[in-house]
Short mmCIF file of C-alpha atoms in Angstrom, two decimals:
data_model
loop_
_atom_site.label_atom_id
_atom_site.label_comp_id
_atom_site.label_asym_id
_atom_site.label_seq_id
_atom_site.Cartn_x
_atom_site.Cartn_y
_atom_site.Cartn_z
CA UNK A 1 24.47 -63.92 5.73
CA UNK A 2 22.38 -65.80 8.07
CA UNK A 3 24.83 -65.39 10.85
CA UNK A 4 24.65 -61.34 10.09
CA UNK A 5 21.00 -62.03 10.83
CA UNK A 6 21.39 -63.34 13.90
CA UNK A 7 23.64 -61.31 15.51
CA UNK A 8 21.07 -58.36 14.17
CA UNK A 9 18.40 -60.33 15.68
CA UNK A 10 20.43 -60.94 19.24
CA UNK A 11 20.72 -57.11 18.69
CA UNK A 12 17.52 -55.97 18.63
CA UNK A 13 16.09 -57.76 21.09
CA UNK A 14 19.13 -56.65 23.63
CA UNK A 15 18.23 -53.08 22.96
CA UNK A 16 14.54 -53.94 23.79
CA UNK A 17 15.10 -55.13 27.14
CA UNK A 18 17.91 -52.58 27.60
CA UNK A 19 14.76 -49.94 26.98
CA UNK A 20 12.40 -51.89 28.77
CA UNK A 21 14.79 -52.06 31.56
CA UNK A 22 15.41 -47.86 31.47
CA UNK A 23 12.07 -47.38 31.09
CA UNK A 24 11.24 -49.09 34.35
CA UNK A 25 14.12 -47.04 36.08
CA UNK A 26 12.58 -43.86 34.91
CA UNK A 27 9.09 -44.96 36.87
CA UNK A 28 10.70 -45.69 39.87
CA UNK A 29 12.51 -43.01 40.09
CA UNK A 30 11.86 -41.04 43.48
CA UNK A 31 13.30 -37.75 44.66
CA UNK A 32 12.61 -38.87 48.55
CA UNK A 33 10.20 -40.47 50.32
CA UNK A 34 8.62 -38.55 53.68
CA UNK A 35 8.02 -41.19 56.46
CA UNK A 36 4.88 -40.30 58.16
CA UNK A 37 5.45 -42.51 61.13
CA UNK A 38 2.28 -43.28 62.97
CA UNK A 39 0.46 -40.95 61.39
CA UNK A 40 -3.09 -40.60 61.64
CA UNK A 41 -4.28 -40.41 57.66
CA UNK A 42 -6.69 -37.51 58.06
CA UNK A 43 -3.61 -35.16 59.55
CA UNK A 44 -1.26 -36.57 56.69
CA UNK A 45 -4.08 -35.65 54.06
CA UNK A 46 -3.61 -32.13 55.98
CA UNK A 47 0.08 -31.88 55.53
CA UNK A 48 0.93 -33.81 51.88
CA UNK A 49 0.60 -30.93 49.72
CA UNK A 50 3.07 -28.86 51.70
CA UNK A 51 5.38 -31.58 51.39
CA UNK A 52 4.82 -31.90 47.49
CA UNK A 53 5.90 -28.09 47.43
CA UNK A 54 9.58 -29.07 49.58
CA UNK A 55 9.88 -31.38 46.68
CA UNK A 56 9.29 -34.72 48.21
CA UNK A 57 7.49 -37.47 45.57
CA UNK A 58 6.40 -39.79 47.67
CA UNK A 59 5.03 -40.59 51.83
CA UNK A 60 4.87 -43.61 53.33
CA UNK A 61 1.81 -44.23 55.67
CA UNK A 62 1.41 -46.57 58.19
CA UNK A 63 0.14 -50.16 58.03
CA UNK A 64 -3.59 -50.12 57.03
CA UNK A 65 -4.78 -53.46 57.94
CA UNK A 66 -6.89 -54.13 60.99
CA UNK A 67 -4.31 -55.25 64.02
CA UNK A 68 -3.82 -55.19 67.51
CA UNK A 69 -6.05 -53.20 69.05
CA UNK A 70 -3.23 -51.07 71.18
CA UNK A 71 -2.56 -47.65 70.66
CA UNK A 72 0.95 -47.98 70.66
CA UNK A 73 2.88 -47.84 67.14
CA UNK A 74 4.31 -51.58 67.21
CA UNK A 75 0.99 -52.65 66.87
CA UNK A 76 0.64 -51.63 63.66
CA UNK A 77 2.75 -54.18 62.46
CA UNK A 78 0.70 -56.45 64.02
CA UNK A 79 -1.81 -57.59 62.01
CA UNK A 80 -5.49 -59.31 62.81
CA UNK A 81 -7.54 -59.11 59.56
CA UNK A 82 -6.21 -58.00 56.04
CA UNK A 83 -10.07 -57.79 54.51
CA UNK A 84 -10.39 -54.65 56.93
CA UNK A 85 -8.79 -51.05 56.63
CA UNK A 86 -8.24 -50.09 60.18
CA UNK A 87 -4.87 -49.07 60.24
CA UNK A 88 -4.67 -45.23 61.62
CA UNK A 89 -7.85 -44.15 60.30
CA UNK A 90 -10.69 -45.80 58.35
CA UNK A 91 -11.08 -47.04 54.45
CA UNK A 92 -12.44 -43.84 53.60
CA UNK A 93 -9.60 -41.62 55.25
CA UNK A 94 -7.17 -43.35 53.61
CA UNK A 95 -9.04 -42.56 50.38
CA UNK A 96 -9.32 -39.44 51.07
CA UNK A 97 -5.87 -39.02 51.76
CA UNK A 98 -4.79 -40.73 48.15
CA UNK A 99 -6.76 -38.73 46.64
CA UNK A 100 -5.35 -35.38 48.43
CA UNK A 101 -1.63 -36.81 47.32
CA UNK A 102 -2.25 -37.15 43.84
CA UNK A 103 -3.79 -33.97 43.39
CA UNK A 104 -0.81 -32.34 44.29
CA UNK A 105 1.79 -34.50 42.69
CA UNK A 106 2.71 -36.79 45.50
CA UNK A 107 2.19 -40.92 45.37
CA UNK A 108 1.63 -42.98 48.09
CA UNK A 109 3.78 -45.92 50.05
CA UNK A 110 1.66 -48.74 51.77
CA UNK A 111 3.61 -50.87 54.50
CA UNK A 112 2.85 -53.89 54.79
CA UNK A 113 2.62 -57.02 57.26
CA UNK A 114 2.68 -59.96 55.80
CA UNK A 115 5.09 -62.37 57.61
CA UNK A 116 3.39 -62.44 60.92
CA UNK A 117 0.27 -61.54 62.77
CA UNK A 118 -0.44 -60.21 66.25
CA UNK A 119 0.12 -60.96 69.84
CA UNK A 120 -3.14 -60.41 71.13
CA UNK A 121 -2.99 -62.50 74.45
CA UNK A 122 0.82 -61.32 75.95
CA UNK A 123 2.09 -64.51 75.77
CA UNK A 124 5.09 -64.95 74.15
CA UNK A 125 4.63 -68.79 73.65
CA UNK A 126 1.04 -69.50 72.69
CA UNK A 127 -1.51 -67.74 70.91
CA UNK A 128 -4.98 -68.74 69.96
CA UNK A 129 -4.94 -68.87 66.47
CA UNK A 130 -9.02 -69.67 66.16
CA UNK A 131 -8.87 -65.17 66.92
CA UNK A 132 -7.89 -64.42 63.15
CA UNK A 133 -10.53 -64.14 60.23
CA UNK A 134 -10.19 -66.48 57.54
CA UNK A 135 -6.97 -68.22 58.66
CA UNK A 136 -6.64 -71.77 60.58
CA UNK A 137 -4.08 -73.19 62.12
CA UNK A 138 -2.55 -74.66 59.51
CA UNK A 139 -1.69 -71.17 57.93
CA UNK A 140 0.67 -71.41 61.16
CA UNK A 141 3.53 -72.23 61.84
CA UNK A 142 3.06 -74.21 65.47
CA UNK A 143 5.39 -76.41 67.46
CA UNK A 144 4.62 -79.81 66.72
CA UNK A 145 1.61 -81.62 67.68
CA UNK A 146 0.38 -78.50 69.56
CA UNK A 147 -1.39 -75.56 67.72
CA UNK A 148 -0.82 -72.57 68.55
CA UNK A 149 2.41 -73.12 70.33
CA UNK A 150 5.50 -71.03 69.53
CA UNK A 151 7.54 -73.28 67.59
CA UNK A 152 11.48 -71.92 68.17
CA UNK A 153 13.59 -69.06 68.47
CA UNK A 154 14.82 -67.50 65.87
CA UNK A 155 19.36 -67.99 65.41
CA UNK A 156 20.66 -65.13 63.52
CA UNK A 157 24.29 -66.48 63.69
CA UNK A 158 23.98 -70.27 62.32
CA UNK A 159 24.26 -70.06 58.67
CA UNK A 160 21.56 -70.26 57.32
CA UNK A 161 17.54 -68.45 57.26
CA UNK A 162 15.68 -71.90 58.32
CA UNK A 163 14.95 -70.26 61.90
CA UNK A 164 14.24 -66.36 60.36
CA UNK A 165 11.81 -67.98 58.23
CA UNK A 166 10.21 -70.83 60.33
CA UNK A 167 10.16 -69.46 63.70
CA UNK A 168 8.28 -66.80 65.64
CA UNK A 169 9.22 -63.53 65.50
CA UNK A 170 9.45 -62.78 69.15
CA UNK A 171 5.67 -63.65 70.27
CA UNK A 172 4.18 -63.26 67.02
CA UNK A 173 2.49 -66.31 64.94
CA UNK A 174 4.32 -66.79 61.99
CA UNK A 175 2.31 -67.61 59.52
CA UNK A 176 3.14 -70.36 56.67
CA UNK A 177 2.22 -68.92 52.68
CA UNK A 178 -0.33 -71.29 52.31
CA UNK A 179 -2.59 -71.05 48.80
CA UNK A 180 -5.10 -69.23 51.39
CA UNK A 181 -2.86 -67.10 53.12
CA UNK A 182 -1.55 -65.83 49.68
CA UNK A 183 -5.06 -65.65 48.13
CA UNK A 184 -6.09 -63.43 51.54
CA UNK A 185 -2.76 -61.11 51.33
CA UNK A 186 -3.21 -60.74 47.81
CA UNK A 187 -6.44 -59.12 47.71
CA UNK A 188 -5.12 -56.51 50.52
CA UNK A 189 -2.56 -55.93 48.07
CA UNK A 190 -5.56 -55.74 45.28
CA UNK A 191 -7.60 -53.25 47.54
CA UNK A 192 -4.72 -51.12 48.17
CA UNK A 193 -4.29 -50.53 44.54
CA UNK A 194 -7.91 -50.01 43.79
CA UNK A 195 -7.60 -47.08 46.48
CA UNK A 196 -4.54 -45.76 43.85
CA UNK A 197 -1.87 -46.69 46.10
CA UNK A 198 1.21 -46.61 44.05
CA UNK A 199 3.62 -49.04 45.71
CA UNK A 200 4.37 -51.14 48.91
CA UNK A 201 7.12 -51.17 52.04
CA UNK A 202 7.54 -55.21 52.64
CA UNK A 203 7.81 -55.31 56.37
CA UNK A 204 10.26 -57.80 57.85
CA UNK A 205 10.69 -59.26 54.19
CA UNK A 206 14.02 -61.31 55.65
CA UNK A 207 11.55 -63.71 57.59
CA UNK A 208 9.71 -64.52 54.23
CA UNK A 209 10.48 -66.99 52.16
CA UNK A 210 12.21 -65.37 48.94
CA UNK A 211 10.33 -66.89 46.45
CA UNK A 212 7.04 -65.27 47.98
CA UNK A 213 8.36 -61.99 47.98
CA UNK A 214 8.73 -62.03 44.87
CA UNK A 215 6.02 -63.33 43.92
CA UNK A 216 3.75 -60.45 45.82
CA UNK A 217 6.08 -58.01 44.06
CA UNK A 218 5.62 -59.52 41.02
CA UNK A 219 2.07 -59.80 41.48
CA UNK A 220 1.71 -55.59 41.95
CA UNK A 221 3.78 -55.29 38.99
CA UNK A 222 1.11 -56.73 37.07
CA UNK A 223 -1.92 -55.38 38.60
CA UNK A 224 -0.23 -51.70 38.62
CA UNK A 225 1.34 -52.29 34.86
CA UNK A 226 4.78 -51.63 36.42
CA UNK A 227 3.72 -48.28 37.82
CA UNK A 228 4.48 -49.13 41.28
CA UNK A 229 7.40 -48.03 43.39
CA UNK A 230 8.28 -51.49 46.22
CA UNK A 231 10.82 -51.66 48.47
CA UNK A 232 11.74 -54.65 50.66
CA UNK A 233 12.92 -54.30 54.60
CA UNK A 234 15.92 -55.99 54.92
CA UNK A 235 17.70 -55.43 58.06
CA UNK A 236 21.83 -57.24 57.38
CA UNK A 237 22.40 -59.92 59.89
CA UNK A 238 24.94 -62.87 60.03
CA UNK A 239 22.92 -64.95 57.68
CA UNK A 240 21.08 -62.50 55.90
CA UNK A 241 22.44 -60.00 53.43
CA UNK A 242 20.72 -56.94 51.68
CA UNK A 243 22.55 -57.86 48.18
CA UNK A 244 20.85 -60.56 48.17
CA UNK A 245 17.61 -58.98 47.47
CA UNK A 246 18.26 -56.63 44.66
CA UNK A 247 17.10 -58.65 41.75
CA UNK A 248 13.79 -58.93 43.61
CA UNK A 249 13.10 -55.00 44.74
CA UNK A 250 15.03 -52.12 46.22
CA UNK A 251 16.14 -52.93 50.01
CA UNK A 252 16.81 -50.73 53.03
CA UNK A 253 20.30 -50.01 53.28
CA UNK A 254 21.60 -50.78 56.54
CA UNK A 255 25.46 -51.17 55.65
CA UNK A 256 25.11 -47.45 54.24
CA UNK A 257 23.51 -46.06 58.01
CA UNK A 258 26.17 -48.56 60.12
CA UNK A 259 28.75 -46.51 57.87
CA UNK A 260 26.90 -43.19 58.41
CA UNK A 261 26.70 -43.66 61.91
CA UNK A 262 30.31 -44.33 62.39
CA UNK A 263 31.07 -41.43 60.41
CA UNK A 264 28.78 -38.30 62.14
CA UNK A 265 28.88 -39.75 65.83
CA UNK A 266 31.31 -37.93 67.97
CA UNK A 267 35.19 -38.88 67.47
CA UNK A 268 34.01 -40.45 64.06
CA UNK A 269 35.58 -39.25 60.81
CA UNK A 270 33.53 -37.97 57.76
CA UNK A 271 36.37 -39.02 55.14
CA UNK A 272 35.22 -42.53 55.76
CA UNK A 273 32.83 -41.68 53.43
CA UNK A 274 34.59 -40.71 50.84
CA UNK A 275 33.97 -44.26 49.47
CA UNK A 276 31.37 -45.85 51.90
CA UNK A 277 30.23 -48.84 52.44
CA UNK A 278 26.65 -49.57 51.51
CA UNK A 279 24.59 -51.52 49.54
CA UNK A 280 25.65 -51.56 45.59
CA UNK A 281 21.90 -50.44 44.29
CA UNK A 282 21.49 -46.77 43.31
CA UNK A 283 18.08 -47.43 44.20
CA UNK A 284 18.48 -48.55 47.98
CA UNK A 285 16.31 -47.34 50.60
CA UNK A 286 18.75 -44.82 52.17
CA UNK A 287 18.24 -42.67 56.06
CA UNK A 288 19.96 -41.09 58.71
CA UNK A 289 17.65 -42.83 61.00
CA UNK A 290 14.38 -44.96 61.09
CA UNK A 291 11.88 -46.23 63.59
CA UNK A 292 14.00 -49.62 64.13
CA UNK A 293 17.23 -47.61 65.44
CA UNK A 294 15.84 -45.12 67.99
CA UNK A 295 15.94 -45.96 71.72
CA UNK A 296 12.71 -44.49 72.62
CA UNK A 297 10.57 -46.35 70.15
CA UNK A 298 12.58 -49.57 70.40
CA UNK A 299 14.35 -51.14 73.80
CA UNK A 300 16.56 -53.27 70.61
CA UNK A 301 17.33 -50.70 68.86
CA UNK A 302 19.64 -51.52 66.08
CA UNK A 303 22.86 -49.09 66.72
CA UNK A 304 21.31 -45.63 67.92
CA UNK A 305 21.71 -42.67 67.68
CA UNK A 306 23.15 -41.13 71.47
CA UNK A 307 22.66 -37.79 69.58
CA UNK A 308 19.49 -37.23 67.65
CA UNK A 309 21.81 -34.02 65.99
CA UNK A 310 24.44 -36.53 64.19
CA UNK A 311 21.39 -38.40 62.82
CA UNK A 312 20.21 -34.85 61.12
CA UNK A 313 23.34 -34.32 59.63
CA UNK A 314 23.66 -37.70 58.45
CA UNK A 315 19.99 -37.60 56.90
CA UNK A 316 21.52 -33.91 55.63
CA UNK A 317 24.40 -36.44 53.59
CA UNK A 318 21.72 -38.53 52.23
CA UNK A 319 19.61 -35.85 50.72
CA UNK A 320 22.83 -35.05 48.78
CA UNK A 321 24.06 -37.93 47.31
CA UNK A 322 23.20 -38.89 43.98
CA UNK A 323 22.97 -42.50 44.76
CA UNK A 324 19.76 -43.83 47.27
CA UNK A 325 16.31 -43.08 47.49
CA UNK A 326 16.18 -41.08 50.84
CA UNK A 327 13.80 -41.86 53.40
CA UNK A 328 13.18 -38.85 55.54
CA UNK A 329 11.36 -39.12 59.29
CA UNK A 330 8.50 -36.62 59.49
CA UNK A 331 10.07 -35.95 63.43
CA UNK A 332 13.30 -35.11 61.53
CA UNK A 333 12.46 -33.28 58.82
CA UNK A 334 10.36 -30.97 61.15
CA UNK A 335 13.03 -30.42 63.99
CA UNK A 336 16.14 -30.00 61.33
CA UNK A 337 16.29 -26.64 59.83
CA UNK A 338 18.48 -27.65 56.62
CA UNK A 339 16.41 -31.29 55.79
CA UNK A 340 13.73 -29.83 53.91
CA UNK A 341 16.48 -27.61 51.62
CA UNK A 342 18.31 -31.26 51.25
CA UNK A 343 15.00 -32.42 49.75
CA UNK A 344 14.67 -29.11 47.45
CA UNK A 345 18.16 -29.59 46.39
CA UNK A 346 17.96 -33.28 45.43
CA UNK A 347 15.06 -32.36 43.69
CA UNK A 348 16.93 -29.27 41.79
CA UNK A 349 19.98 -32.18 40.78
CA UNK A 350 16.96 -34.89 39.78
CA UNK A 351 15.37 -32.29 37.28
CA UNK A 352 19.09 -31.34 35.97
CA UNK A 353 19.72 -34.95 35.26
CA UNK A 354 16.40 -35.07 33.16
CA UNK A 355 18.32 -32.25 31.13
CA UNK A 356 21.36 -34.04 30.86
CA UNK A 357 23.62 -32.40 33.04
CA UNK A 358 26.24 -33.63 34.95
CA UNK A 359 25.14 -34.21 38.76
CA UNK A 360 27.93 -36.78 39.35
CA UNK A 361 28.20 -37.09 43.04
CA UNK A 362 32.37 -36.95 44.23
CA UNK A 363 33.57 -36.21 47.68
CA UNK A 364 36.23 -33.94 47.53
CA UNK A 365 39.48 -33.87 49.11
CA UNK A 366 40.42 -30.48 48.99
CA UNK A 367 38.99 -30.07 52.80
CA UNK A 368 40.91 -32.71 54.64
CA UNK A 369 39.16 -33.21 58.04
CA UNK A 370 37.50 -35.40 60.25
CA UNK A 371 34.53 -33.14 60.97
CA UNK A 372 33.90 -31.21 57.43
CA UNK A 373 32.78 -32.90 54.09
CA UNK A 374 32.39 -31.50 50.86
CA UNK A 375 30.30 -33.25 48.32
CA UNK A 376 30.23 -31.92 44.47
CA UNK A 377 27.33 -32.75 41.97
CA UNK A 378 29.09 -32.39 38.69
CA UNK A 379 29.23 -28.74 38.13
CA UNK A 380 25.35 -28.69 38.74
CA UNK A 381 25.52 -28.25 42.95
CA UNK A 382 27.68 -28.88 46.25
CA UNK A 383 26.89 -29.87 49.70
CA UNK A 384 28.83 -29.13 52.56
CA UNK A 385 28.26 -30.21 56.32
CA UNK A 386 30.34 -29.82 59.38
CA UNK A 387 29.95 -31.78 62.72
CA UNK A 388 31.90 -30.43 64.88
CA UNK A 389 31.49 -27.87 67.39
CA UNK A 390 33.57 -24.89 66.34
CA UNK A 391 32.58 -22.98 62.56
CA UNK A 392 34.98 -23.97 60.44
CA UNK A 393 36.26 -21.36 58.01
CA UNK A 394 39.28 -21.34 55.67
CA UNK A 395 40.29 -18.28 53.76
CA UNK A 396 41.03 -20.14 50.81
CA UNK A 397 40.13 -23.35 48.35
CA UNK A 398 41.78 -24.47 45.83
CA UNK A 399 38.56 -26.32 43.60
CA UNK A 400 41.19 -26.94 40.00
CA UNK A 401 40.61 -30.43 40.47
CA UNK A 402 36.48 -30.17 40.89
CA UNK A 403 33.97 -29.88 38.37
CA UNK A 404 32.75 -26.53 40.21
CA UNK A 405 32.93 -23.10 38.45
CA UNK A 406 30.74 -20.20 38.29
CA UNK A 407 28.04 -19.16 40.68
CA UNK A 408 26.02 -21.01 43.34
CA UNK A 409 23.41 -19.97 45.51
CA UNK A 410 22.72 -21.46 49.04
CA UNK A 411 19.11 -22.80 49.53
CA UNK A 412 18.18 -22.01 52.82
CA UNK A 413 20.24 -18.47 53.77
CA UNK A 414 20.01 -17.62 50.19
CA UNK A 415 23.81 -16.19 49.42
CA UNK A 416 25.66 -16.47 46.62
CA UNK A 417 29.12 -18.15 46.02
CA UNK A 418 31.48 -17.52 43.04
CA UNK A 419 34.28 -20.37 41.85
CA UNK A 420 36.61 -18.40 39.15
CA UNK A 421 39.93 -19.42 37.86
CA UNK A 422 42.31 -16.97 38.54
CA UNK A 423 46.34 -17.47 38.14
CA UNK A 424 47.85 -20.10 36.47
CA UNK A 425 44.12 -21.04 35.23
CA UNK A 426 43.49 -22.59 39.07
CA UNK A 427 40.00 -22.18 40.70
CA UNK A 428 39.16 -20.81 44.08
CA UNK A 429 35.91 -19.46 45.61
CA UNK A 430 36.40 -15.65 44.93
CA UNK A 431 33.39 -14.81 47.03
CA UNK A 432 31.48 -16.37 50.38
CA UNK A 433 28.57 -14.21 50.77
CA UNK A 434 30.35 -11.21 49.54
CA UNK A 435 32.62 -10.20 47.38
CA UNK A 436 35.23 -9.53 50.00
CA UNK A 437 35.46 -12.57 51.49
CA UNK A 438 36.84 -15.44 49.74
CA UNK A 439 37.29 -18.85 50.92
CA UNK A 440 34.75 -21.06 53.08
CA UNK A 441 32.73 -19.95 56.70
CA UNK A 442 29.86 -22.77 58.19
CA UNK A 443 28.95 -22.79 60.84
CA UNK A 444 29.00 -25.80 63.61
CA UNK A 445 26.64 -28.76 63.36
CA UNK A 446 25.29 -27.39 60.37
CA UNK A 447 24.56 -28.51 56.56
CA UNK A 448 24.67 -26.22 52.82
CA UNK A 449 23.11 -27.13 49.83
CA UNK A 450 24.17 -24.92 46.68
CA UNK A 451 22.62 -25.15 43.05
CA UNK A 452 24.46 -23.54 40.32
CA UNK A 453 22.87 -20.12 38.43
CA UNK A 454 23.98 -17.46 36.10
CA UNK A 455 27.10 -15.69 37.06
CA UNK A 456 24.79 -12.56 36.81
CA UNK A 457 23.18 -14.13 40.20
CA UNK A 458 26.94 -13.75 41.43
CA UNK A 459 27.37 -9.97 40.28
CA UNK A 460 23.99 -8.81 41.82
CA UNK A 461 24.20 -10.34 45.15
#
């Protein structure tokens, strides 16, 4: 009897963290995040409301703390005082601009700097560390027995993180976490959330100690009540490794954009992404590009882009998969026609999951090509995108083996597409457009996003 009790016990309380656990899920849940890079926060306050309506929940701004006094956008992430909001506008702009967001539906991303703070003399090897407010030297880290000097490179390939967590970052003083430097980063954290920012972008979290990034996401947990959203950069090296991170926050998924960028560059081949590798977290940080892999931001770029276009279409994929939480450039989603449909549409399968349908995401292998992919969402949506140069059209699809039947309705040309089972009970689209064509027509370098409606939708056009 006792041992019934027990187990009952061991029961209940595995059903209570099983809820607590879904529960936290269900906050972070995001339909995709607009990156408004460098952006001044008075002309974001202008534009968040029209991207509430294309159905992104969340922006991330830039860096807010006071930093190097260049114009340039590197120097954001180069911090000089975290008691000042001077990032690309003032304490009150950014207010303002929180305030805008949540009016209309949309929460807020800080990025933070924490690992490092600026180069504000141009020397890669020395800086004067008596230049930062609140901070001494021995919030450094400094070659030995001289303060201030640049203590080693960092070794990506040896093994280990001592050198990614001990050494400079290029020329910038890496600081040590210190009871003060916590204590000061902290209450930027603190502010941030008083202003009703509702979760942070680590910066650079893979030359930080583990245990402290934790600790400052643990630390917003508590002062938010676990109504933040966080997200750590990790960028996969030889010695550091994205996985490693997931217990701790969601992580940038680089193995998923390596993949991507394989895939959509010319001569690659889209079936490699029929099952592609990326990190295992539904909730990584997911994007066809970001500001640390394009050449004209970045002389190291990490693996660009030679086409801006095959970064579109890839950002065009990761609107439509089911897994990821999609991190959209504001450059991109305002030169790409079909990005801000990819948004609507993941924002169409987000509220069907909330009703319980089936928005499995499945590749398909009926079109077997290099250049074309077609992605199903249960029976709730498909995607389609083609790379290559030439429209590809077939005059007929054999879908028995999908979950697709009935009618869908493109999001951006707004036509209508029937799936009906015909002979032998198999299914094939009936109508493209109109009812007398059957089959499949896109056109080159281009990207479809279809939600499913009443057949009725199918009869009247």
């Amino acid at each position: 009897m006792n041992f019934i009790k027990v187990l009952f016990i061991h029961a209940v309380i595995l059903c209570t963290i099983c809820a607590f656990h879904m529960k936290t899920l269900a906050v972070e849940k995001t339909t995709a995040i607009f990156h408004a890079f460098d952006g001044q926060y008075s002309n974001i306050e202008q534009l968040v409301c029209d991207l509430g309506q294309q159905g992104y929940s969340h922006i991330q701004i830039p860096p807010t703390q006071k930093s190097n006094p260049s114009q340039e956008w590197w120097a954001r992430y180069q911090p000089v005082d975290y008691s000042v909001i001077e990032g690309r506008g003032s304490e009150e702009d950014l207010k303002k601009l929180i305030n805008k967001a949540h009016s209309c539906h949309v929460k807020v991303i800080a990025d933070v700097v924490f690992n490092h703070m600026a180069n504000l003399d141009n020397n890669e090897d020395f800086e004067d560390l008596s230049k930062f407010p609140n901070l001494s030297v021995r919030d450094f880290h400094s070659a030995s027995e001289s303060p201030g000097k640049k203590p080693c490179d960092i070794n990506y390939n040896d093994g280990n993180r001592d050198s990614e967590i001990n050494c400079w970052l290029g020329g910038l003083p890496d600081l040590i976490f210190t009871n003060n430097v916590k204590k000061i980063q902290k209450a930027h954290l603190k502010k941030l959330l008083n202003l009703g920012v509702d979760g942070f972008r680590f910066d650079a979290a893979k030359h930080m100690p583990d245990s402290v990034v934790k600790e400052y996401i643990s630390y917003v947990e508590r002062q938010s009540q676990g109504k933040t959203w966080n997200y750590i950069e990790a960028i996969a090296d030889s010695d550091t490794h994205p996985e490693n991170y997931n217990s701790i926050a969601a992580v940038t998924d680089f193995l998923l954009y390596h993949s991507m960028k394989n895939a959509f560059t010319f001569g690659g081949d889209l079936r490699s992404l029929r099952v592609p590798r990326a990190v295992f977290d539904p909730r990584s940080v997911t994007f066809g590009r970001n500001h640390d892999n394009i050449r004209s931001l970045n002389s190291n770029a990490i693996n660009p882009y030679s086409n801006d276009s095959d970064s579109y279409l890839a950002t065009a994929y990761v609107l439509a998969r089911e897994s990821g939480t999609p991190l959209v450039l504001n450059w991109d989603n305002a030169d790409a026609a079909f990005i801000k449909y990819g948004v609507k549409f993941r924002q169409i399968m987000h509220q069907r999951e909330n009703e319980k349908r089936n928005v499995k995401e499945n590749v398909l292998t009926v079109v077997d090509s290099p250049t074309v992919l077609l992605m199903e969402r249960g029976r709730e949506g498909f995607f389609v995108v083609n790379k290559g140069e030439n429209k590809f059209e077939v005059p007929e699809l054999d879908l028995t083996l999908s979950h697709l039947e009935g009618c869908y309705r493109e999001l951006r040309h707004n036509f209508t597409v029937a799936i009906e089972r015909g002979h032998y009970g198999k299914k094939f689209i009936t109508h493209w457009g109109t009812s007398n064509r059957a089959g499949m027509e896109v056109d080159s370098r281009d990207a479809l996003y279809f939600t499913r409606e009443t057949f009725h939708q199918c009869q009247t056009g």
